[in-house]
């Protein structure tokens, strides 16, 4: 056989297959380059996601819930709890006359650690973070096959089916904007979690001070019940001596029964307040709290403008709306990018089945069968690179998406302005309540209660021993002493409640509000 014919009869499909592999490699390189460009912004998303996780971890740090034990607070006032202690409203070096009760601090720590609403808010943050890689990832590639019932016939064989891999590659900025929208929503969820913590802490404080008011009212009523029993004994003595009528005894007994009835209602309300505390701290609803010790009045020196400035920086509701505005800005840009087409890229492999061998006929003159070049009997597979774009021709849909995104952005901006007004009003109201309650505490402690106590003692002395005083005057002075003592403790609790409202609205603790800028 001649050497040139031998070379022609060697399998020559290696070079075409090599060319196919090179073409496939080139196509893969083009797709990989575009994909890397599409995913370039995802690295920044990962860093930002890590920041969110770290911030949430700091919120859940042990320092935010130091102990789960109910700590008994000392009786700061001493003596008879129904009477107010000597009150000094002058603040100390830190601006307060006393710290928050230890028992309350312990309850707040337990609530921050165990409250299920806080745990649910934390899981919402993790759920929002899980959306970031989903939003910034390109669509999945598609594996397609086409089977030809009637294979296409070519010179070197037949093509029964085609296998292809296709992938849609959006513009890199589209993926980046989608990822940033998801990131801003994760930040929003984080601020929601912080807001939930402050709301729960404020609710614990309100429930605690409600229980405090009820404890002091019950305690004061029971102490005054003994005073009333003493009055009944005095009235009995006066009636026995013939100096007073039986009406005085009956009047005092009616007051005693009314006081007992009020104590029954107060104990029911105390049970409700205890149930609220158990709910907020995720403890069994049957758990009881001991009677709360007397509070030492405290004050806060906080400038309104400075508190408003701190609220702008730290209030979680305002921070959430600021992130919402950023999210909507990214959404507007993403809607505008919808008018840009996406690249579609793929590789096709076309299988070629070997054709049937050619049967050469004998030479009629010589009768010999000539040699046949059998190279064309071997089917050589073919490769193809497929590229294309989608055609965003429906302008109504695109322009409608842009208009919707812009309206959502404007709505978020208005919502932020409204929330600023709401926060400013809450801070102003809380500061006004705080100042008013401080004045009332001083007034009750230094003036009203001492005078009411003296008026009661004078009227009782005037009534007993055949004096000129009458029993209704004694009862009236006794009522005022009871009411003023209860109002004193109520004013202290309402002052603390105003502090809790101020902390929640400002998004900062009392110590932070008092700190110098």
XYZ file of C-alpha atoms in Angstrom:
517
model
C 0.000 0.000 0.000
C 1.442 3.422 -0.862
C 2.562 5.457 2.125
C 0.342 8.423 1.293
C -2.707 6.168 1.123
C -1.697 4.591 4.440
C -1.596 8.014 6.026
C -4.999 8.784 4.610
C -6.417 5.600 6.084
C -5.156 6.353 9.625
C -7.837 7.597 12.038
C -7.915 11.335 11.659
C -10.673 12.079 14.164
C -8.092 13.087 16.786
C -7.506 16.499 15.300
C -11.198 17.341 14.849
C -11.927 16.204 18.392
C -9.001 18.276 19.622
C -10.416 21.244 17.801
C -13.777 20.520 19.424
C -12.223 20.356 22.857
C -10.416 23.631 22.237
C -13.620 25.233 21.103
C -15.412 23.927 24.188
C -12.582 25.180 26.397
C -12.749 28.576 24.786
C -16.481 28.724 25.280
C -16.144 27.644 28.895
C -13.511 30.335 29.403
C -15.838 32.987 28.030
C -18.667 31.822 30.323
C -16.399 31.565 33.356
C -15.054 35.068 32.768
C -18.537 36.515 32.586
C -19.639 34.539 35.642
C -16.680 35.817 37.665
C -17.641 39.336 36.708
C -21.226 38.587 37.757
C -20.119 37.247 41.133
C -17.540 39.948 41.886
C -19.941 41.794 44.185
C -20.796 38.673 46.163
C -17.559 38.867 48.133
C -18.662 42.221 49.527
C -22.019 40.655 50.379
C -20.255 37.952 52.388
C -18.341 40.544 54.411
C -21.488 42.516 55.090
C -23.356 39.362 56.116
C -20.583 38.560 58.565
C -20.968 42.029 60.097
C -24.653 41.391 60.651
C -23.961 38.040 62.295
C -21.322 39.586 64.541
C -23.694 42.372 65.581
C -26.404 39.871 66.447
C -23.882 37.832 68.430
C -23.004 40.937 70.443
C -26.687 41.515 71.154
C -26.882 37.970 72.515
C -23.651 38.240 74.501
C -23.818 37.110 78.162
C -23.416 40.704 79.302
C -26.971 41.373 78.128
C -28.344 38.646 80.417
C -25.935 38.297 83.318
C -28.023 36.065 85.531
C -31.176 34.009 85.435
C -31.710 34.156 89.193
C -34.315 36.304 90.878
C -32.272 38.570 93.144
C -33.872 39.864 96.279
C -33.372 43.607 96.493
C -32.643 45.226 99.859
C -35.187 47.358 101.593
C -33.615 50.744 100.945
C -36.190 52.660 102.917
C -36.289 50.581 106.066
C -38.984 50.961 108.716
C -42.643 50.953 107.795
C -42.923 50.537 104.048
C -46.316 52.241 104.034
C -44.706 55.546 104.955
C -42.326 57.274 102.524
C -38.683 57.358 103.391
C -36.832 60.601 103.685
C -36.466 61.627 100.035
C -33.527 63.425 98.510
C -33.923 64.134 94.828
C -30.460 65.646 94.430
C -28.564 63.440 91.962
C -25.176 61.974 92.681
C -22.096 62.285 90.496
C -23.674 60.041 87.862
C -26.835 62.138 87.811
C -28.987 59.642 89.761
C -29.790 59.106 93.395
C -30.028 55.305 93.000
C -29.480 52.551 90.458
C -32.191 50.397 88.938
C -33.407 47.770 91.440
C -31.339 44.591 91.317
C -34.448 42.405 91.066
C -35.646 44.368 88.043
C -32.234 44.166 86.375
C -32.316 40.398 86.878
C -35.794 40.108 85.336
C -34.721 42.159 82.325
C -31.672 39.920 81.868
C -33.827 36.785 81.987
C -36.279 38.253 79.467
C -33.486 39.219 77.062
C -32.120 35.691 77.300
C -35.290 33.569 77.220
C -38.161 35.584 75.755
C -39.514 33.652 72.720
C -40.385 36.830 70.810
C -36.714 37.827 70.930
C -35.662 34.367 69.795
C -38.162 34.586 66.926
C -36.734 37.970 65.895
C -33.223 36.472 65.923
C -34.319 33.631 63.656
C -35.810 36.209 61.286
C -32.348 37.756 61.006
C -30.820 34.396 60.110
C -33.596 33.796 57.589
C -32.939 37.186 55.974
C -29.203 36.460 55.834
C -29.910 33.158 54.109
C -31.643 35.080 51.301
C -28.500 37.045 50.385
C -26.656 34.251 48.507
C -29.920 33.241 46.886
C -30.578 36.729 45.559
C -27.029 37.363 44.297
C -26.490 33.997 42.602
C -27.018 33.612 38.844
C -29.679 31.215 37.570
C -28.872 27.512 37.483
C -27.508 26.130 34.212
C -29.810 23.982 32.100
C -28.974 20.572 30.629
C -30.922 20.018 27.422
C -31.132 17.159 24.938
C -32.759 16.854 21.523
C -33.445 13.414 20.127
C -34.118 13.178 16.394
C -36.586 10.427 15.467
C -35.137 10.617 11.949
C -31.384 11.151 12.456
C -29.819 13.814 10.292
C -27.644 12.212 7.621
C -24.198 13.631 6.969
C -21.382 12.419 4.768
C -19.535 10.781 7.650
C -22.485 9.490 9.619
C -25.833 10.192 11.224
C -26.735 12.581 14.081
C -29.383 10.944 16.349
C -29.327 13.448 19.247
C -27.793 16.704 20.519
C -26.740 17.404 24.139
C -26.354 20.999 25.296
C -25.654 22.994 28.471
C -27.162 26.486 28.600
C -26.831 29.208 31.191
C -28.350 32.654 31.573
C -25.865 35.249 32.870
C -27.476 38.531 33.967
C -25.465 41.715 34.060
C -23.148 41.734 37.073
C -24.823 44.857 38.454
C -28.202 43.131 38.401
C -26.932 40.385 40.702
C -25.115 42.933 42.856
C -28.253 45.048 43.294
C -30.356 41.991 44.110
C -27.808 40.977 46.737
C -27.749 44.476 48.224
C -31.534 44.518 48.464
C -31.363 41.250 50.421
C -28.548 42.640 52.603
C -30.561 45.739 53.489
C -33.493 43.507 54.403
C -31.152 41.557 56.694
C -30.118 44.819 58.353
C -33.800 45.682 58.723
C -34.401 42.331 60.418
C -31.454 43.001 62.735
C -32.901 46.372 63.769
C -36.262 44.664 64.282
C -34.515 42.229 66.627
C -32.951 45.112 68.543
C -36.314 46.900 68.703
C -37.901 43.727 70.050
C -35.261 43.574 72.786
C -35.955 47.152 73.835
C -39.709 46.624 73.706
C -39.497 43.498 75.860
C -37.181 45.224 78.346
C -39.570 48.188 78.540
C -42.555 45.875 79.003
C -40.748 44.059 81.823
C -40.084 47.391 83.534
C -43.695 48.526 83.106
C -45.018 45.237 84.493
C -42.531 45.427 87.378
C -43.575 48.953 88.323
C -47.233 48.039 87.982
C -46.588 45.215 90.461
C -44.698 47.687 92.628
C -47.666 50.078 92.743
C -49.973 47.211 93.686
C -47.595 45.954 96.398
C -47.270 49.403 97.925
C -51.030 49.985 97.716
C -51.793 46.632 99.376
C -49.137 47.259 102.006
C -50.412 50.778 102.680
C -54.027 49.591 102.873
C -53.125 46.850 105.340
C -51.150 49.298 107.476
C -54.022 51.787 107.423
C -56.410 48.957 108.210
C -54.726 48.693 111.574
C -55.099 52.449 112.033
C -58.785 52.098 111.213
C -59.166 49.299 113.755
C -57.645 51.652 116.295
C -60.218 54.267 115.332
C -62.999 51.718 115.783
C -61.693 50.969 119.287
C -61.659 54.706 120.057
C -65.209 55.055 118.713
C -66.354 52.120 120.862
C -64.812 53.760 123.911
C -66.490 57.076 123.141
C -69.866 55.358 122.630
C -69.464 53.400 125.877
C -68.708 56.649 127.703
C -71.886 58.154 126.267
C -70.037 60.923 124.474
C -70.608 59.644 120.900
C -73.310 57.808 118.971
C -73.191 54.305 117.531
C -73.128 55.895 114.089
C -69.388 56.569 114.420
C -68.681 52.870 114.985
C -70.823 51.871 112.025
C -69.151 54.477 109.782
C -65.698 53.146 110.697
C -66.759 49.538 110.070
C -68.087 50.442 106.623
C -64.703 51.996 105.816
C -62.996 48.837 107.041
C -65.106 46.609 104.799
C -64.488 48.878 101.809
C -60.758 48.682 102.489
C -60.902 44.874 102.624
C -62.800 44.810 99.340
C -60.167 47.011 97.709
C -57.372 44.740 98.933
C -59.104 41.745 97.309
C -59.220 43.563 93.939
C -55.615 44.693 94.316
C -54.438 41.126 94.933
C -56.226 40.001 91.783
C -54.479 42.727 89.807
C -51.176 41.700 91.383
C -51.735 38.181 90.072
C -52.258 39.627 86.577
C -49.052 41.670 86.847
C -47.186 38.545 87.974
C -48.574 36.649 84.974
C -47.278 39.404 82.667
C -43.812 39.184 84.216
C -43.821 35.391 83.862
C -44.928 35.674 80.241
C -42.198 38.174 79.384
C -39.495 36.165 81.146
C -40.711 32.808 79.716
C -41.204 31.325 83.177
C -44.074 29.068 84.290
C -47.202 31.167 84.702
C -47.685 29.863 88.228
C -44.334 31.264 89.399
C -44.857 33.804 92.152
C -42.876 36.941 92.849
C -42.272 38.135 96.399
C -43.434 41.582 97.396
C -41.150 44.179 95.855
C -39.090 46.389 98.129
C -39.572 50.127 98.370
C -37.923 52.104 95.590
C -35.524 54.948 96.216
C -36.495 57.880 93.990
C -33.968 58.750 91.317
C -33.678 61.438 88.703
C -32.125 61.786 85.284
C -30.570 64.925 83.903
C -30.957 64.600 80.147
C -31.137 67.419 77.637
C -34.007 67.054 75.175
C -32.000 67.993 72.100
C -29.215 65.606 73.059
C -31.710 62.808 73.627
C -33.242 63.472 70.205
C -29.785 63.381 68.632
C -29.034 60.013 70.285
C -32.408 58.688 69.141
C -31.501 59.580 65.562
C -28.358 57.469 65.923
C -29.617 54.584 68.033
C -33.402 54.240 67.839
C -33.886 50.861 66.092
C -37.132 51.914 64.405
C -35.396 54.903 62.785
C -32.376 52.818 61.837
C -34.651 50.221 60.281
C -36.394 52.820 58.129
C -33.042 54.247 57.040
C -32.043 50.767 55.883
C -35.427 50.398 54.212
C -34.750 53.557 52.213
C -31.378 52.154 51.112
C -33.071 48.914 50.121
C -35.620 50.793 48.030
C -32.851 52.797 46.326
C -31.185 49.567 45.265
C -34.588 48.278 44.129
C -35.076 51.363 41.943
C -31.727 50.780 40.238
C -32.533 47.080 39.821
C -35.827 48.009 38.152
C -33.998 50.364 35.783
C -31.555 47.587 34.857
C -34.450 45.403 33.714
C -34.239 47.169 30.323
C -30.780 45.667 29.761
C -30.726 42.185 28.208
C -29.179 39.129 29.846
C -26.550 37.030 28.116
C -27.383 33.429 27.321
C -24.428 31.143 26.772
C -24.133 27.444 26.058
C -22.233 24.556 24.487
C -23.740 21.876 22.239
C -22.365 18.429 21.549
C -23.720 16.665 18.438
C -23.070 12.946 18.436
C -22.271 11.416 15.059
C -22.934 7.690 14.599
C -20.600 5.859 12.181
C -22.168 5.243 8.806
C -22.346 1.775 7.262
C -19.248 0.534 5.475
C -19.155 1.084 1.736
C -19.124 -2.088 -0.327
C -17.001 -1.533 -3.452
C -17.971 -3.396 -6.630
C -15.403 -5.477 -8.577
C -13.711 -3.923 -11.551
C -15.513 -5.388 -14.594
C -12.324 -5.548 -16.589
C -9.978 -7.005 -13.995
C -12.517 -8.523 -11.642
C -10.594 -7.157 -8.655
C -12.139 -5.180 -5.820
C -10.418 -1.780 -5.558
C -9.200 -0.399 -2.243
C -11.627 2.071 -0.548
C -10.767 5.033 1.707
C -12.645 4.023 4.867
C -11.954 7.288 6.762
C -15.356 8.721 5.874
C -17.090 5.800 7.574
C -16.146 7.065 11.024
C -18.543 9.681 12.384
C -16.843 12.647 13.981
C -18.751 14.395 16.814
C -19.362 18.107 16.394
C -19.280 20.951 18.935
C -20.957 24.324 18.869
C -20.906 27.434 21.061
C -24.312 29.011 21.500
C -24.750 32.627 22.592
C -27.717 34.947 22.687
C -29.643 37.570 24.638
C -33.198 38.057 25.762
C -35.135 40.938 24.264
C -36.703 43.222 26.908
C -39.289 44.707 24.562
C -42.262 45.039 26.906
C -41.683 48.606 28.022
C -44.939 48.780 29.943
C -43.781 46.082 32.330
C -40.339 47.639 32.775
C -41.610 51.181 33.275
C -44.282 49.932 35.646
C -41.607 48.202 37.752
C -39.560 51.413 37.869
C -42.587 53.478 38.882
C -43.469 50.970 41.603
C -39.917 50.985 42.996
C -39.794 54.798 43.043
C -43.147 55.007 44.834
C -41.949 52.529 47.454
C -38.840 54.652 47.966
C -40.937 57.790 48.437
C -43.230 55.936 50.849
C -40.237 54.812 52.930
C -38.909 58.369 53.072
C -42.274 59.643 54.300
C -42.448 56.804 56.825
C -39.041 57.833 58.201
C -40.202 61.436 58.601
C -43.363 60.264 60.378
C -41.373 57.984 62.685
C -39.003 60.842 63.553
C -42.006 62.922 64.586
C -43.418 60.015 66.582
C -40.120 59.429 68.391
C -39.701 63.135 69.123
C -43.224 63.259 70.569
C -42.580 60.194 72.738
C -39.319 61.643 74.032
C -40.940 65.002 74.772
C -43.838 63.315 76.577
C -41.531 61.038 78.558
C -39.327 63.940 79.653
C -42.393 65.976 80.659
C -43.815 63.030 82.616
C -40.459 62.477 84.259
C -40.148 66.101 85.364
C -43.747 66.201 86.632
C -43.396 62.964 88.620
C -40.126 64.148 90.164
C -41.858 67.295 91.381
C -44.776 65.262 92.728
C -42.448 62.905 94.610
C -40.741 65.866 96.286
C -44.078 67.517 97.017
C -45.609 64.396 98.536
C -42.514 63.478 100.544
C -41.633 66.906 101.893
C -45.011 68.614 102.224
C -48.258 66.781 101.573
C -47.706 63.514 103.462
C -46.201 65.103 106.613
C -49.115 67.547 106.758
C -51.669 64.790 106.112
C -50.120 62.697 108.901
C -50.260 65.688 111.254
C -53.858 66.492 110.279
C -54.894 62.913 111.014
C -53.207 62.908 114.417
C -54.771 66.267 115.329
C -58.275 65.212 114.271
C -57.971 61.920 116.119
C -56.781 63.671 119.287
C -59.640 66.164 118.997
C -62.159 63.325 118.678
C -60.988 61.134 121.557
C -61.440 62.039 125.184
C -64.632 63.965 124.619
C -63.001 66.629 122.483
C -64.803 68.844 120.025
C -63.709 66.959 116.929
C -66.240 64.875 115.022
C -65.766 61.421 113.580
C -66.323 62.324 109.871
C -63.360 64.697 110.117
C -61.213 61.892 111.526
C -62.271 59.534 108.722
C -61.605 62.194 106.083
C -58.101 62.862 107.386
C -57.470 59.120 107.522
C -58.580 58.776 103.887
C -56.313 61.580 102.755
C -53.337 60.095 104.552
C -54.040 56.754 102.843
C -54.543 58.317 99.399
C -51.461 60.555 99.574
C -49.219 57.692 100.656
C -50.452 55.559 97.753
C -50.019 58.479 95.338
C -46.452 58.964 96.564
C -45.491 55.394 95.672
C -47.495 55.614 92.433
C -45.569 58.733 91.439
C -42.259 56.934 92.017
C -43.393 54.002 89.860
C -44.735 56.308 87.152
C -41.445 58.199 87.184
C -39.618 54.905 86.575
C -42.121 54.019 83.862
C -41.405 57.367 82.180
C -37.711 56.468 82.317
C -38.464 53.134 80.627
C -40.462 54.950 77.932
C -37.591 57.401 77.451
C -35.036 54.604 77.085
C -37.199 52.775 74.572
C -37.845 55.901 72.488
C -34.218 57.057 72.561
C -32.792 53.592 71.918
C -30.264 54.172 74.702
C -29.952 53.410 78.405
C -30.248 55.969 81.187
C -26.474 55.953 81.649
C -25.972 56.675 77.932
C -28.535 59.478 78.015
C -26.805 61.094 80.994
C -23.328 60.733 79.511
C -21.691 63.863 78.250
C -21.535 64.160 74.445
